[in-house]
XYZ file of C-alpha atoms in Angstrom:
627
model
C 11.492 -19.898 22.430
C 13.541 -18.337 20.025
C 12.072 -21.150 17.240
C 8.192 -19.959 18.020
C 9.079 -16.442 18.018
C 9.582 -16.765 14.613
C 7.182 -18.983 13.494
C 4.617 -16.741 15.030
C 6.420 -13.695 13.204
C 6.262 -15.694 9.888
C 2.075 -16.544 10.043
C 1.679 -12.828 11.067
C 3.933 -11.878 7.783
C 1.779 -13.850 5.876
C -1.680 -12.852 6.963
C -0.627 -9.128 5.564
C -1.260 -9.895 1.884
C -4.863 -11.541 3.031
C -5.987 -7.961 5.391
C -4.709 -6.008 2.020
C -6.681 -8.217 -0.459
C -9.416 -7.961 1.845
C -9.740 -4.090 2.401
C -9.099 -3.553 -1.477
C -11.888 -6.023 -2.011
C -13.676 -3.878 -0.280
C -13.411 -0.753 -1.593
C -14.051 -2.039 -4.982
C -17.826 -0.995 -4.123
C -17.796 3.011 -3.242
C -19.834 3.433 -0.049
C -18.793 6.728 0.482
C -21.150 8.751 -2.021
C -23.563 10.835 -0.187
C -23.350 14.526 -2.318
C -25.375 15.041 -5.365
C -22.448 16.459 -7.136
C -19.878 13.595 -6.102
C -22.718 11.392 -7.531
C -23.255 13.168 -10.487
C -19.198 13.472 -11.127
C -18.791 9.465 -10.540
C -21.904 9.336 -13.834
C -19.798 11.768 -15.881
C -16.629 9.626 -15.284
C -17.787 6.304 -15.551
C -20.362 4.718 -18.407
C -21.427 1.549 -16.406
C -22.004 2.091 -12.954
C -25.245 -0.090 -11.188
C -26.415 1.699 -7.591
C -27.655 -0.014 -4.390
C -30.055 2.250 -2.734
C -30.749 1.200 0.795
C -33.063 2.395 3.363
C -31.725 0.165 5.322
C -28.521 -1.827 5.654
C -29.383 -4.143 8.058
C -32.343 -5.801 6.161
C -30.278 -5.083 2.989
C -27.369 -7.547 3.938
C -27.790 -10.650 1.670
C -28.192 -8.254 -1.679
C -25.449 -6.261 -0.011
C -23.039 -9.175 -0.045
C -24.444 -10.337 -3.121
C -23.344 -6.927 -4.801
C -20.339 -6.904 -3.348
C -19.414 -10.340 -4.845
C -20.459 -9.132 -8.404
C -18.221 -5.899 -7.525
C -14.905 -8.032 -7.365
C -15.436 -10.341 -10.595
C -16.365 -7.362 -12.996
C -13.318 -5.674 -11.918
C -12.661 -3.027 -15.067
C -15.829 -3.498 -16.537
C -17.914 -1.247 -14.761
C -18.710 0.671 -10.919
C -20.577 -0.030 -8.267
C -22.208 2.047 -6.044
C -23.377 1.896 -2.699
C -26.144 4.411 -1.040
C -27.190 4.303 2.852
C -30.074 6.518 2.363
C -31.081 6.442 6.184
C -27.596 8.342 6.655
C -25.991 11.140 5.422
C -26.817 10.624 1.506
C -30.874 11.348 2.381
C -30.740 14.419 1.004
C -28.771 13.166 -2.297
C -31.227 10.207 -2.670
C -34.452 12.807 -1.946
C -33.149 14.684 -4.800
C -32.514 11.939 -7.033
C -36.325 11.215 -6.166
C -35.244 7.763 -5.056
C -37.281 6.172 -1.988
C -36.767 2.495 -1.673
C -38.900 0.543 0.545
C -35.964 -1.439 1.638
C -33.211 -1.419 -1.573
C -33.569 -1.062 -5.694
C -30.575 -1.526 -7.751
C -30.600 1.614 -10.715
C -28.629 1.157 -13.452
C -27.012 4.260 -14.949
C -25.429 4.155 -18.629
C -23.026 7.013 -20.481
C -23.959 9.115 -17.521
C -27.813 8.518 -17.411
C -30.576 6.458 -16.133
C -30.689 3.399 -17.802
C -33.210 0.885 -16.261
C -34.105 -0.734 -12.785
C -32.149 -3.778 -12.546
C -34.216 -6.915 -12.793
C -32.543 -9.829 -13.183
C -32.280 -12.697 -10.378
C -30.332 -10.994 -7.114
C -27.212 -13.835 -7.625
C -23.926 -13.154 -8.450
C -23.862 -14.784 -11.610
C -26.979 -12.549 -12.686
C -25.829 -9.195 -11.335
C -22.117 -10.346 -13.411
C -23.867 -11.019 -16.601
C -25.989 -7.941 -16.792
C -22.897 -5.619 -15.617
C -20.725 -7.522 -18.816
C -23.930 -6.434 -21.643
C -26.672 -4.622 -19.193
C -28.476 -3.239 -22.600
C -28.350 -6.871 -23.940
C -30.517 -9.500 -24.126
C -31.624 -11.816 -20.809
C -28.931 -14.359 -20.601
C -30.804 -17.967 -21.317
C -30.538 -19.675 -17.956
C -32.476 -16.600 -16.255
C -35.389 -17.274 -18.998
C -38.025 -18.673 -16.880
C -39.389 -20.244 -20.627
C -35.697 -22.253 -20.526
C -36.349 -23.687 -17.071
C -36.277 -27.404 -17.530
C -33.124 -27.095 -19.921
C -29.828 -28.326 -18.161
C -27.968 -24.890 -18.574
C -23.593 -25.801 -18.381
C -21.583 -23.070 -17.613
C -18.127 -24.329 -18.284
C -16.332 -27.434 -19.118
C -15.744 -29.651 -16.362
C -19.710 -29.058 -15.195
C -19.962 -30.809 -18.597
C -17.475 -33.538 -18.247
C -19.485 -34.038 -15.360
C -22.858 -34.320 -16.636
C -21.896 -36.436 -19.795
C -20.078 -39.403 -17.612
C -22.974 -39.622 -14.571
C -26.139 -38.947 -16.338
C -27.885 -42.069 -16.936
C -30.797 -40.611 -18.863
C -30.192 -39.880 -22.578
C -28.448 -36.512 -23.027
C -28.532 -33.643 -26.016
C -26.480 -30.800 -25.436
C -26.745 -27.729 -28.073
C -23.639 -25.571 -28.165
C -24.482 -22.181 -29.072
C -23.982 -18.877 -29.175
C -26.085 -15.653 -28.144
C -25.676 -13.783 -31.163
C -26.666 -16.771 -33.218
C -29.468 -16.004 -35.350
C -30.316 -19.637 -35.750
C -29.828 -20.627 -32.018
C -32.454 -17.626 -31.048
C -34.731 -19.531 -33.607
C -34.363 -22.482 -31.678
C -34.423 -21.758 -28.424
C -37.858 -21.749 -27.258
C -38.779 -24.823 -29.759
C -35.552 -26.530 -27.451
C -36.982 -25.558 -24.169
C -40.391 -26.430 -25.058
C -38.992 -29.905 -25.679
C -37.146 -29.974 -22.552
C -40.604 -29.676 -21.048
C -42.381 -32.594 -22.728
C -39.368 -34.798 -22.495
C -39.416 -34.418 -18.586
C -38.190 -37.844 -16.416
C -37.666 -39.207 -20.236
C -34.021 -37.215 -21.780
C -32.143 -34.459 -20.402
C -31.768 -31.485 -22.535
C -28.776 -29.364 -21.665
C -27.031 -26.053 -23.061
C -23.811 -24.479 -23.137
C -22.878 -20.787 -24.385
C -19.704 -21.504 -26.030
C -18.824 -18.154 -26.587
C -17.592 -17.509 -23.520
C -13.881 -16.910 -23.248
C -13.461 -19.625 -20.929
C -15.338 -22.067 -22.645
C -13.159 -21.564 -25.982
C -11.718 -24.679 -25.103
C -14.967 -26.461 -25.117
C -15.303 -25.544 -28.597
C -12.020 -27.224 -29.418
C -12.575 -30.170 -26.872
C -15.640 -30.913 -28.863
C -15.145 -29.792 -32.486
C -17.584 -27.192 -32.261
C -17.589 -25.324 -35.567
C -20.605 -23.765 -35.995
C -23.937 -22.703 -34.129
C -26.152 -24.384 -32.851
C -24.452 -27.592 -33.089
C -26.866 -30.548 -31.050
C -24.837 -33.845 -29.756
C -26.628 -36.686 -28.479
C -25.252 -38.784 -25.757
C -25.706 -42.185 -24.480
C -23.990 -43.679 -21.023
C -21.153 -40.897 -21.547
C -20.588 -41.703 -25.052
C -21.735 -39.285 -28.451
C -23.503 -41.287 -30.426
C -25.143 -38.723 -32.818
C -25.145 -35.071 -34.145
C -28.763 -34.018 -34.374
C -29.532 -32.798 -37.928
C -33.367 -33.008 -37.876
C -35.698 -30.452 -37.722
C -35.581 -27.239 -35.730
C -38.794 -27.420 -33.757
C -40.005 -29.214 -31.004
C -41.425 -32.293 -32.658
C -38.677 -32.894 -34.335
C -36.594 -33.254 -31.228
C -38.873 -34.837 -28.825
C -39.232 -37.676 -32.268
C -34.977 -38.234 -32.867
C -34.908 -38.106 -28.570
C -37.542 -41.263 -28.462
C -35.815 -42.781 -31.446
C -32.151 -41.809 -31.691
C -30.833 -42.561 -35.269
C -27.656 -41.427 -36.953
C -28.660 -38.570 -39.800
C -29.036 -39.965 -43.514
C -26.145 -40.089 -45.111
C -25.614 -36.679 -47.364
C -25.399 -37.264 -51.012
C -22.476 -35.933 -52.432
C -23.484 -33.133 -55.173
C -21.188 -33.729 -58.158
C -19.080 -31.122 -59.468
C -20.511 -28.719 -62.222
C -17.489 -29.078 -63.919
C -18.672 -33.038 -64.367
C -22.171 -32.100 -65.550
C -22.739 -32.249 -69.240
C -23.836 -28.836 -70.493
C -23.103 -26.746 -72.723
C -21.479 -24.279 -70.482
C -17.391 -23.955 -70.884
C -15.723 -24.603 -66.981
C -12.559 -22.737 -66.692
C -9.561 -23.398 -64.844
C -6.637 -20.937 -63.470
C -4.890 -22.712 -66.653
C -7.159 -22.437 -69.731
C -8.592 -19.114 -68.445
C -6.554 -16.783 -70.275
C -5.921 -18.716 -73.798
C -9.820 -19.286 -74.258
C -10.748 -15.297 -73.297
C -8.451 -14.040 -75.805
C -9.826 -16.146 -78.487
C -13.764 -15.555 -77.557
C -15.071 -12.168 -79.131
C -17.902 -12.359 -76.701
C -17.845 -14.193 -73.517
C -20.012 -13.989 -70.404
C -17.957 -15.936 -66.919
C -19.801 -16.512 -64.013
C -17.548 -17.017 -60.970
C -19.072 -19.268 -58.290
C -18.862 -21.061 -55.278
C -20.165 -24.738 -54.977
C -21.829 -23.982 -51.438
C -23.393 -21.145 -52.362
C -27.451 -20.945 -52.604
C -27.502 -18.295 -54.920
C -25.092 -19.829 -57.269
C -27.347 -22.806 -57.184
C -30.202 -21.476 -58.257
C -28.425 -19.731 -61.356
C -27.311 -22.345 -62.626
C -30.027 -24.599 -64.109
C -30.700 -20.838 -65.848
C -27.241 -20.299 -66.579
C -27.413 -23.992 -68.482
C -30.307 -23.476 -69.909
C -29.061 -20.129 -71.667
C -26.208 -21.501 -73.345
C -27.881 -24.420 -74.673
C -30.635 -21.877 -76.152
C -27.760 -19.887 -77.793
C -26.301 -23.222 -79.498
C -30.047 -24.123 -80.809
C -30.809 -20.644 -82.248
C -27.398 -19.714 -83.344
C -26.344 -17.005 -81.069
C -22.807 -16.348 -80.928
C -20.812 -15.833 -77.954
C -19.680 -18.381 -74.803
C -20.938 -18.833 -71.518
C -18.111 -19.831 -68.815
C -18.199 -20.388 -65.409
C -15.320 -20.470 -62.756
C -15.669 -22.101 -59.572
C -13.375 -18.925 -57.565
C -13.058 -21.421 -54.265
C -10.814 -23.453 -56.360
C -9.298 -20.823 -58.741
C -8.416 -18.824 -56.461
C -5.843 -17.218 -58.484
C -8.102 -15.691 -61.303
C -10.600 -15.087 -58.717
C -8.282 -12.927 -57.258
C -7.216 -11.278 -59.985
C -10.922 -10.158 -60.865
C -11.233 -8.788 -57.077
C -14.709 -11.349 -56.663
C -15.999 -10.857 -53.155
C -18.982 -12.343 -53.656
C -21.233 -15.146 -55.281
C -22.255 -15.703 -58.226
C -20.340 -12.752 -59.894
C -20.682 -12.591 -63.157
C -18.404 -10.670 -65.961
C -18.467 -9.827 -69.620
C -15.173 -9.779 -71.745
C -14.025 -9.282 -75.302
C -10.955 -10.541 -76.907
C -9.693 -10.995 -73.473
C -10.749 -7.562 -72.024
C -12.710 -7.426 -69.031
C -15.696 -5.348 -70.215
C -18.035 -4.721 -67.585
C -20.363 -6.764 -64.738
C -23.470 -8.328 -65.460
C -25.905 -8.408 -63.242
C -28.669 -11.131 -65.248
C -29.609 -14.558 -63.296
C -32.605 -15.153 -65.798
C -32.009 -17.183 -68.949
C -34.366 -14.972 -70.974
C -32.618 -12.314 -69.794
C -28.920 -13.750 -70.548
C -29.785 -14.764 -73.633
C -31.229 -11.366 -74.366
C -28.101 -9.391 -73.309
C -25.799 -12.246 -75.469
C -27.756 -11.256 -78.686
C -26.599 -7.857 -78.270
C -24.296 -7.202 -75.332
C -24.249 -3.716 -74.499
C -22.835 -2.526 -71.131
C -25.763 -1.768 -68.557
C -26.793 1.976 -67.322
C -25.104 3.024 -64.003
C -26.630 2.520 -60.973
C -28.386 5.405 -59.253
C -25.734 7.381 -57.351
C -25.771 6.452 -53.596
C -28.014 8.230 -51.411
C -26.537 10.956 -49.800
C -27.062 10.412 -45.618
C -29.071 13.065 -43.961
C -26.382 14.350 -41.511
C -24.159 15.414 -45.170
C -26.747 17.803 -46.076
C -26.739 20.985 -46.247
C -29.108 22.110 -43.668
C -30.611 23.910 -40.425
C -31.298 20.435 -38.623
C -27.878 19.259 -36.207
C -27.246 15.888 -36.314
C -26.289 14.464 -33.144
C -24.497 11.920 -31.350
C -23.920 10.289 -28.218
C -21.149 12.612 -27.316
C -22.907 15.715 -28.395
C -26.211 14.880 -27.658
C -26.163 16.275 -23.628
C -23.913 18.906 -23.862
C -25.707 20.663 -26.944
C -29.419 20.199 -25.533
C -28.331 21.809 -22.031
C -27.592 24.719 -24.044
C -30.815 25.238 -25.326
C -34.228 26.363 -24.189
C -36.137 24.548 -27.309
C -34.831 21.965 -28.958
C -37.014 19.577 -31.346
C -35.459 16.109 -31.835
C -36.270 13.310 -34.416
C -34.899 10.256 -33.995
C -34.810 8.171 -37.417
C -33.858 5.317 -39.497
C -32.198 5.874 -42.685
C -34.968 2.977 -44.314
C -38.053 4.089 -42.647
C -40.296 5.818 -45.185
C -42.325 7.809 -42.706
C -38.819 9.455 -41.532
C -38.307 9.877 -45.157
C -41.257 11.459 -45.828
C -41.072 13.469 -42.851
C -37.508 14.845 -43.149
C -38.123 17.220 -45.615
C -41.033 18.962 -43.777
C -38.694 19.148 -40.473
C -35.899 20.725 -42.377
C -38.261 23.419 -43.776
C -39.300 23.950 -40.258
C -35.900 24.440 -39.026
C -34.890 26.754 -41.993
C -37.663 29.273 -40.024
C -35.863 29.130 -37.086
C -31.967 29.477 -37.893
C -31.913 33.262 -37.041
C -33.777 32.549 -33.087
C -30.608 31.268 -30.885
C -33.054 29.835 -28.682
C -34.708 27.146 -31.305
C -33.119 23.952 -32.683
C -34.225 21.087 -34.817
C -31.859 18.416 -33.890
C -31.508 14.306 -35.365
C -30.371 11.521 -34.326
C -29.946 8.605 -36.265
C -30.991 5.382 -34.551
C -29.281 2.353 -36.663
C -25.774 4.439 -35.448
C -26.741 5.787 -32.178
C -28.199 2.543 -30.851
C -27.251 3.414 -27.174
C -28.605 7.106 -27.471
C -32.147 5.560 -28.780
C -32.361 3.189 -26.181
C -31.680 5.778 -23.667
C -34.314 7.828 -25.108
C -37.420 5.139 -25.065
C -36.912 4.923 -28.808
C -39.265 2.322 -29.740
C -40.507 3.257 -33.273
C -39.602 5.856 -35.917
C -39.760 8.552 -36.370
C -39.992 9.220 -32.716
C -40.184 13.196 -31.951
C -39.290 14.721 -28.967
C -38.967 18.236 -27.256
C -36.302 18.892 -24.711
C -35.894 22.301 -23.174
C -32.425 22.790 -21.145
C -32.184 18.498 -21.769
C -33.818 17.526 -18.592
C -36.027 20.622 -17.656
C -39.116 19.758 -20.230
C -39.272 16.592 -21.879
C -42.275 15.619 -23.967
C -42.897 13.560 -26.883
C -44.601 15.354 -30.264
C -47.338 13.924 -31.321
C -48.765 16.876 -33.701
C -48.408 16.798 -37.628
C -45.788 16.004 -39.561
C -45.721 18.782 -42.089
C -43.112 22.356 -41.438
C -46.525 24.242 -40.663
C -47.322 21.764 -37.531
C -43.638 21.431 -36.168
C -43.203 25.523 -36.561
C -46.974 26.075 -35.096
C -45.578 23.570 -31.892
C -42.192 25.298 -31.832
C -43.620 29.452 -31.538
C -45.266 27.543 -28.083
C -44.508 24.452 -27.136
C -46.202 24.844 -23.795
C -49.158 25.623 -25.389
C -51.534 22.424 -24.960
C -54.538 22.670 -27.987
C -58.063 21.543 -27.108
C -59.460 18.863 -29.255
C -62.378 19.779 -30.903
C -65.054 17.094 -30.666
C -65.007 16.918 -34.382
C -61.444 15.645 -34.297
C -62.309 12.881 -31.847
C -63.543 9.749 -33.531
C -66.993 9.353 -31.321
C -67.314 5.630 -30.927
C -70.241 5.671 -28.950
C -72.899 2.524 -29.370
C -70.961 1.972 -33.181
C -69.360 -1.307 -33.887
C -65.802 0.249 -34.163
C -63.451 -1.854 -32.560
C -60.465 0.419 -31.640
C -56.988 -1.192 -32.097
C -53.631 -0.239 -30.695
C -49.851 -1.679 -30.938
C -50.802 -4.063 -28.169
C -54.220 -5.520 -29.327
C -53.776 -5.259 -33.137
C -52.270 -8.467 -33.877
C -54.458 -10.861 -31.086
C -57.531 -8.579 -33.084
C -57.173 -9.536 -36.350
C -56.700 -12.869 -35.606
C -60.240 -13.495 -35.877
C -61.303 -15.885 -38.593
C -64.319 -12.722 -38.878
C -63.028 -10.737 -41.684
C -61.654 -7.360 -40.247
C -61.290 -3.919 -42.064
C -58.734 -2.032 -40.204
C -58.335 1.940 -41.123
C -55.198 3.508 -40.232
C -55.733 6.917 -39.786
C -54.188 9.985 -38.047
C -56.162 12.583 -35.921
C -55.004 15.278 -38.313
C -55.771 13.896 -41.548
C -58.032 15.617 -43.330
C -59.492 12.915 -46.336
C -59.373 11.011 -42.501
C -61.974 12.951 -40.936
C -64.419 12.890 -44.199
C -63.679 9.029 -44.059
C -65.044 8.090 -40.798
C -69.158 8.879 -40.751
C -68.933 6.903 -44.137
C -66.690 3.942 -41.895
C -68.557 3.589 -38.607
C -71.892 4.139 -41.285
C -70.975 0.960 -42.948
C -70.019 -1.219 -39.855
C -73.426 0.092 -38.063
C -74.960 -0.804 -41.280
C -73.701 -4.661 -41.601
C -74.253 -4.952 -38.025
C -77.763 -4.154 -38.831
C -77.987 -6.684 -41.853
C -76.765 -9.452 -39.853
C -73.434 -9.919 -41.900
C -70.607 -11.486 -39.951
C -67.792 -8.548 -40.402
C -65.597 -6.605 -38.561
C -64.954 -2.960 -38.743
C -61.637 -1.288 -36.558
C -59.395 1.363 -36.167
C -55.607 2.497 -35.597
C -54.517 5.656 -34.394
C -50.974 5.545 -36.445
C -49.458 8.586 -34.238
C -49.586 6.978 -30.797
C -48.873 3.556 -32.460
C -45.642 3.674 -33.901
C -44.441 -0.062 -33.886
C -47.436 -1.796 -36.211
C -47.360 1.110 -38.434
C -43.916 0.505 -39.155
C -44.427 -3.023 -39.462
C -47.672 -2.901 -41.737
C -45.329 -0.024 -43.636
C -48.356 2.642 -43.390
C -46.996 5.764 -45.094
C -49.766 7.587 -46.112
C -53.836 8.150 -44.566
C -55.445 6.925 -44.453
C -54.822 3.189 -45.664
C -57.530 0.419 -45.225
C -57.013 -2.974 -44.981
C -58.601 -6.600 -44.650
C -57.199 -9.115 -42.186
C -59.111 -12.837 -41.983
C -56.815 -15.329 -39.265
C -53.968 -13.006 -38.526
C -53.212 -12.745 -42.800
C -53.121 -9.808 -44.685
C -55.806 -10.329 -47.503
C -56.122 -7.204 -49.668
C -56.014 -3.346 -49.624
C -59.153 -1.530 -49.984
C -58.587 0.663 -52.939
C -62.533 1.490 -53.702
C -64.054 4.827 -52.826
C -64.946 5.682 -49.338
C -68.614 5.952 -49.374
C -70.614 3.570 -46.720
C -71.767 1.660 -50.243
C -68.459 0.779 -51.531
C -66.983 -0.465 -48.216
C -69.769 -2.318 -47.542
C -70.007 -4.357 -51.111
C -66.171 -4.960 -50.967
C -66.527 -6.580 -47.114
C -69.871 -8.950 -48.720
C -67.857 -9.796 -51.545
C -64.980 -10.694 -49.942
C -67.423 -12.852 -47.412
C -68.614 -14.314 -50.342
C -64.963 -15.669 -51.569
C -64.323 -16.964 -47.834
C -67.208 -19.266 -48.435
């Protein structure tokens, strides 16, 4: 008795750890939210929480278990939330203007909305989007990659290798891999055609847990393809990225030619002088004018200089120019390469008597042997440009830690969000800081900036899709509209005395389409548009523009015009302030620009006058040329 007593004792002991495991499991998904301002408090504390919003948790029970799941294995890495909003939290989800038909999983980021999650409703999916949820859709959810074998660790590999009869390719990449988002759909599209044929499998090796996939197989750079046959590598694929090419090497499997072996420059005859870490410093203090170029063997760059480079020197020894081109390869002379700080490839570096003079920056031989006739030390580069948040100015810059706080403060508050590079933002900056100037003595107006290329998260958050992108906030959340008005200090201060006041477009500032042959393009249709092999004349205009609105009777006049005349041509236009992201792209700064498109190509600019006549004997003429 006495024996079973204890036994019994010792299974009850060691069920405890299980019930504790099991309740904290549990509460690692907070089900106990139902106030607004606990809700709100959790967003403030927390800057990746995803929500479960239930009207009922009865029907909700697989996705609830599902969530849970996902809750335990991104322990740390962010929150989740559960809301019963048949119960007590009605009110909070009523307020939060959130009425799901059965559940919807929110996503909230840095305290705000973020997106509607929707990826597949597994726990692998809900995991990977918690781990990056701004990022990219992991591969194996692309319904594109469908008939690729996606791995997700090393013994599912193992696996696959020794039982697969069927010829096998696996490509170990990366997500951030340039090259391996290049050939991704061309690798898919191949799994497709290859079908019942070859399986074609992937494996993100950079995972943490799959580092030691990476050393298992001598992974060493991305993508890296292997080809197996009955559990044994035969081949590294080194053909072509694209489809044909891998559909071709999987129906005819072939080891890759053998790479011929580049000799060293040092071996070449030319008349160019190849230091080493010893002869560097006698020659240099006996040459009165010496140009070195420090290289790398690998490097493209280098290669292309150096037929120049060769050519230069032997053009100095023909006409008699004195001085001596060297050349040290730095990944072998490490030493003097070090010495001369070169981070990069080629560098290239003028001395005298063994004095380091001053950097070259010449790749031409013209040019070389142009600066050897009479070396003199090159002007200065322009002095850095100075970023926009260092100026002196009325506009505040913001970032994502200021950006709430300081617009909840205000009643109106203008807000550009740029890119440093973009030339409209450039050419708009000036104007906006004008406009703000007019407004530093009113407490209750702001011109605000954010830039985008630092503030990724804050763009994102903000539906930032093109630049500049120009929004009005009053009190942050209260008002929230996009500008769309002119860009010059007189439009942004007219907007800013009333930015509730709404203007009625005259019908003049309309572009009446009507029965003309316009064809109107946006960011959507533009490029599927001009596609056509009919030869189209785009004008990129804005509503505003004035040499705009004196353009278009003389546009739609010449369209109607060739219509009329039977000529095969194409006449459209592109609103460039509600169509930020082809503006940027076709780098439209100024209105308005026309331009002809024949198959999807830029052909020309249309720099003629902009009478009906002249557009309409620069569209025959260029009809002419097609034919």
């Amino acid at each position: 008795m006495k024996y079973i007593f204890f036994l019994s004792l010792f299974v009850i002991l060691a069920e405890v750890p299980y019930y504790f495991a099991k309740g904290a499991d549990k509460n690692l998904v907070i089900d106990n939210v139902v106030d607004i301002k606990d809700f709100k408090k959790i967003l403030r504390t927390k800057t990746n929480v995803l929500v479960c919003f239930s009207s009922s948790l009865k029907q909700s029970v697989p996705v609830v278990q599902v969530f849970k799941e996902a809750a335990l294995a991104i322990k740390g890495l962010g929150t989740m939330i559960l809301v019963d909003c048949s119960g007590e939290a009605k009110k909070m989800c009523k307020k939060l203007k959130v009425s799901p038909e059965t559940y919807i999983l929110k996503h909230y980021k840095m305290g705000e909305f973020n997106k509607d999650y929707d990826r597949k409703e597994t726990v692998t999916s809900m995991v990977n989007f918690m781990r990056d949820p701004t990022g990219e859709l992991p591969w194996e959810e692309d319904a594109g990659a469908a008939n690729i074998v996606h791995i997700t660790d090393g013994a599912s590999l193992a696996k696959l290798i020794r039982k697969e009869q069927k010829p096998v390719m696996i490509m170990f990449y990366a997500p951030w891999c340039g090259f391996c988002k290049s050939l991704k759909p061309e690798y898919a599209a191949a799994a497709g055609e290859l079908q019942g044929q070859a399986i074609l499998a992937a494996i993100d090796v950079n995972r943490p847990e799959n580092a030691i996939v990476r050393s298992q197989y001598n992974i060493t750079g991305f993508p890296t393809l292997l080809y197996y046959s009955n559990g044994v590598m035969k081949y590294q694929y080194e053909g072509e990225n694209n489809k044909e090419g891998i559909i071709s090497f999987m129906q005819n499997p072939h080891a890759p030619p053998v790479k011929v072996v580049e000799s060293e420059w040092s071996d070449v005859d030319s008349e160019v002088v190849h230091l080493t870490t010893s002869s560097f410093d006698p020659v240099i203090k006996e040459e009165a004018s010496l140009l070195i170029m420090f290289y790398a063997p690998w490097c493209g760059h280098c290669k292309r200089m150096k037929p120049e480079y060769e050519k230069a020197a032997a053009v100095m020894k023909n006409e008699g120019i004195s001085g001596m081109l060297a050349a040290v390869d730095a990944t072998k002379e490490q030493a003097v390469a070090s010495k001369f700080s070169i981070k990069g490839y080629p560098t290239v570096k003028y001395f005298s008597y063994g004095e380091f003079k001053f950097d070259v920056n010449l790749r031409e031989s013209a040019k070389i042997v142009e600066f050897m006739t009479n070396p003199q030390e090159p002007l200065p580069p322009p002095p850095a440009e100075v970023s926009w948040s260092e100026e002196k100015s009325d506009v505040v810059h913001l970032t994502e830690a200021t950006f709430k706080p300081f617009l909840k403060k205000k009643k109106h508050v203008l807000v550009m969000f740029y890119a440093p590079w973009c030339g409209h933002c450039k050419k708009a900056k000036p104007e906006f800081t004008k406009a703000a100037e007019s407004f530093k003595d009113d407490p209750k107006v702001e011109f605000a900036a954010v830039d985008c290329t630092t503030q990724h998260g804050l763009c994102s958050v903000n539906d930032v899709k093109g630049y500049p992108t120009i929004k009005y906030f009053s009190y942050y959340s209260k008002s929230v509209k996009h500008y769309n008005g002119g860009r010059t200090s007189e439009d942004f201060i007219k907007f800013m005395i009333d930015p509730e006041f709404v203007p009625v477009k005259k019908e003049a500032d309309n572009w009446i389409i009507g029965d003309s042959n316009i064809v109107v393009l946006n960011d959507d249709s533009f490029k599927k548009e001009i596609s056509s092999p009919t030869p189209t004349l785009v004008m990129f205009y804005a509503p505003w523009c004035g040499h705009c609105k004196r353009m278009k009777p003389q546009f739609t006049k010449a369209a109607d015009e060739l219509k009329a005349e039977g000529v095969t041509a194409r006449f459209a236009i592109f609103d460039c302030t509600e169509n930020p992201k082809i503006t940027e792209e076709m780098d439209i700064s100024g209105y308005p620009t026309v331009k002809l498109y024949v198959n999807g190509k830029f052909v020309k600019d249309y720099t003629g006058n902009r009478s009906f006549e002249d557009l309409k004997s620069f569209m025959k003429t260029k009809l002419k040329d097609e034919l």
